[in-house]
Coordinates of C-alpha atoms in Angstrom, one line a residue:
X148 CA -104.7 -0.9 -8.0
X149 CA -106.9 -4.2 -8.1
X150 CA -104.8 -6.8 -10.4
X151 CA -101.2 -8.0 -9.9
X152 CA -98.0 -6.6 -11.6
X153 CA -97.0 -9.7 -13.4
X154 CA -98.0 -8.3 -16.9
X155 CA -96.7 -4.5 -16.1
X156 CA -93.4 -6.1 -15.0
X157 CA -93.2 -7.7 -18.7
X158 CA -94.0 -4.4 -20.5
X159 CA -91.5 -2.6 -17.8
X160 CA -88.5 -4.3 -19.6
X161 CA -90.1 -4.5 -22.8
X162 CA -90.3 -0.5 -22.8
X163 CA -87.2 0.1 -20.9
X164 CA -88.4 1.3 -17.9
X165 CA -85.5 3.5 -16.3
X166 CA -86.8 2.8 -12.8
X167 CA -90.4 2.4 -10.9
X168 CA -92.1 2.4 -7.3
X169 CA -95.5 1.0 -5.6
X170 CA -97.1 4.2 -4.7
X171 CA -97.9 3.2 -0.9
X172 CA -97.6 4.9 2.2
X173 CA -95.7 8.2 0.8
X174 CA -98.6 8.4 -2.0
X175 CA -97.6 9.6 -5.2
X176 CA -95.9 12.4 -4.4
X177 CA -93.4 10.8 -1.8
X178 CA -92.4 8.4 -4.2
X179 CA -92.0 10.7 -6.7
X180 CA -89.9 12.7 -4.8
X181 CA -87.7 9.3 -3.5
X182 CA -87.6 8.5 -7.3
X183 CA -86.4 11.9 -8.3
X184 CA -83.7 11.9 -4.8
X185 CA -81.9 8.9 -6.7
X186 CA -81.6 10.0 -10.2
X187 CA -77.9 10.3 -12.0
X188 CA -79.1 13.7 -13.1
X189 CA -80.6 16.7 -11.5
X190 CA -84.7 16.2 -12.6
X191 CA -87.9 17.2 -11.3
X192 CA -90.9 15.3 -11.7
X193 CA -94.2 17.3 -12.7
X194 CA -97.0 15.3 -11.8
X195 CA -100.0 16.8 -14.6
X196 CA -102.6 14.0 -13.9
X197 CA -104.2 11.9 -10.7
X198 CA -106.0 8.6 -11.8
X199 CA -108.3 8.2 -8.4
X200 CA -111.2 5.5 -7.7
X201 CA -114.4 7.5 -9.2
X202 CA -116.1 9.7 -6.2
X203 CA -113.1 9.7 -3.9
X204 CA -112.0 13.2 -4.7
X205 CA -115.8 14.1 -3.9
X206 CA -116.1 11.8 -1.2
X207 CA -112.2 13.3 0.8
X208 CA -113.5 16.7 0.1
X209 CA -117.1 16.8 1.7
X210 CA -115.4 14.9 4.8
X211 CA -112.9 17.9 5.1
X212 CA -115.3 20.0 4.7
X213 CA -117.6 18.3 7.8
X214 CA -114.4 18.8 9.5
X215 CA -113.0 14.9 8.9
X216 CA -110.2 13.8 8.1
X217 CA -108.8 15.3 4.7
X218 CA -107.0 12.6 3.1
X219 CA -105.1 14.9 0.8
X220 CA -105.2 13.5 -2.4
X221 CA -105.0 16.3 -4.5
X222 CA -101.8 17.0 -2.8
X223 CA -100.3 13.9 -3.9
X224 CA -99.5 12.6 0.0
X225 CA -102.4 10.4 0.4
X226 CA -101.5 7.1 2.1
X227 CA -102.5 4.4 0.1
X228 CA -102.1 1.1 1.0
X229 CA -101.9 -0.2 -2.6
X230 CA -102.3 2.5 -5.3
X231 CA -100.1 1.1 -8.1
X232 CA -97.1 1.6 -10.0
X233 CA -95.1 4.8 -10.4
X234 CA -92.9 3.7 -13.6
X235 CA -90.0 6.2 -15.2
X236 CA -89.9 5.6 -18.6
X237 CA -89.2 7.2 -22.5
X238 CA -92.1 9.5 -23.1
X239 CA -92.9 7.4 -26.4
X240 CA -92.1 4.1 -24.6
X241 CA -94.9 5.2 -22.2
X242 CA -97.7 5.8 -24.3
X243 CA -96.7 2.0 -26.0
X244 CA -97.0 0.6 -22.3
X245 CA -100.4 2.4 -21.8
X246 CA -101.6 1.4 -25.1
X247 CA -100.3 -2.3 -24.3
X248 CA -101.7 -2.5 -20.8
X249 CA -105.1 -1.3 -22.4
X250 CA -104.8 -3.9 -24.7
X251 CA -104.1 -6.7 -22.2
X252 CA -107.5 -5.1 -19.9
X253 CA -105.2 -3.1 -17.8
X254 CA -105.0 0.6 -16.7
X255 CA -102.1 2.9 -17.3
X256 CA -101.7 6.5 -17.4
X257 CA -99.3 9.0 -18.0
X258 CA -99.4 11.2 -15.1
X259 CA -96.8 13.5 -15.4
X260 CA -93.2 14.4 -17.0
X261 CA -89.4 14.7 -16.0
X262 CA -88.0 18.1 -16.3
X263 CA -84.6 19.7 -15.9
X264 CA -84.8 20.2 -11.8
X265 CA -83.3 19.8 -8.2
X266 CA -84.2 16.1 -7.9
X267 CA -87.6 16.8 -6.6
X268 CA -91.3 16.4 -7.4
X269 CA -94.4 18.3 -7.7
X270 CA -98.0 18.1 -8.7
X271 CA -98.6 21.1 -11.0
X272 CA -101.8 23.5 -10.4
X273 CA -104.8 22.2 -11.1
X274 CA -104.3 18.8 -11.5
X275 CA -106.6 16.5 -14.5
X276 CA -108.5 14.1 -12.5
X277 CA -108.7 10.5 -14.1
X278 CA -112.0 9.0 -11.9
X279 CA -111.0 5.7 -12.3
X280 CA -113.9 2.7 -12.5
X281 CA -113.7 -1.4 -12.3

């Protein structure tokens, strides 16, 4: 979200990352669902956790409920204009890559897993909520 993708990029083909996206304009449901669309086989990705800046989940739901704008992050679609990387990877490889990013002063999560599906995405019910601070 804040630093360039110069060191990710290394750990990417380190860990054999099988593909990636920025999440953007689609947020990170949209890209999912792009990344999903292109796969060899027929997957589904489950999206289990949202890393968000700390107090936006707060923040988009007290403007809905003044009648604002509803942003719709807990729905995955939120439009952002730089929101990170969306990398498909070997669940074990994964946890290396956020171990290694930690170690490097990065941020990484895994946020979610590929099932067996119709080349789709989805955030599952209840969502954990990563508030994320700089």
């Amino acid at each position: 979200m804040v630093t360039l993708n110069l060191r990710a990029a290394q750990l990417m083909k380190k860990h054999g990352a099988h593909a990636a996206t920025d999440v953007t304009g689609f947020g990170i449901l949209g890209h999912a669902r792009n990344l999903a669309e292109f796969q060899k086989q027929e997957v589904e990705f489950v999206i289990h956790t949202l890393p968000v800046l700390a107090g936006y989940v707060d923040l988009t739901r007290r403007l809905a409920d003044a009648g604002g704008r509803n942003f719709r992050i807990l729905a995955g679609t939120a439009a952002e204009t730089s929101g990170g990387l969306l990398i498909c990877m070997e669940p074990g490889a994964a946890e290396q890559f956020v171990t290694e990013m930690g170690d490097g002063g990065g941020m990484a999560w895994v946020v979610g897993n590929v099932v067996e599906g119709k080349k789709g995405a989805r955030i599952r019910d209840e969502p954990e909520i990563i508030d994320v601070t700089f």
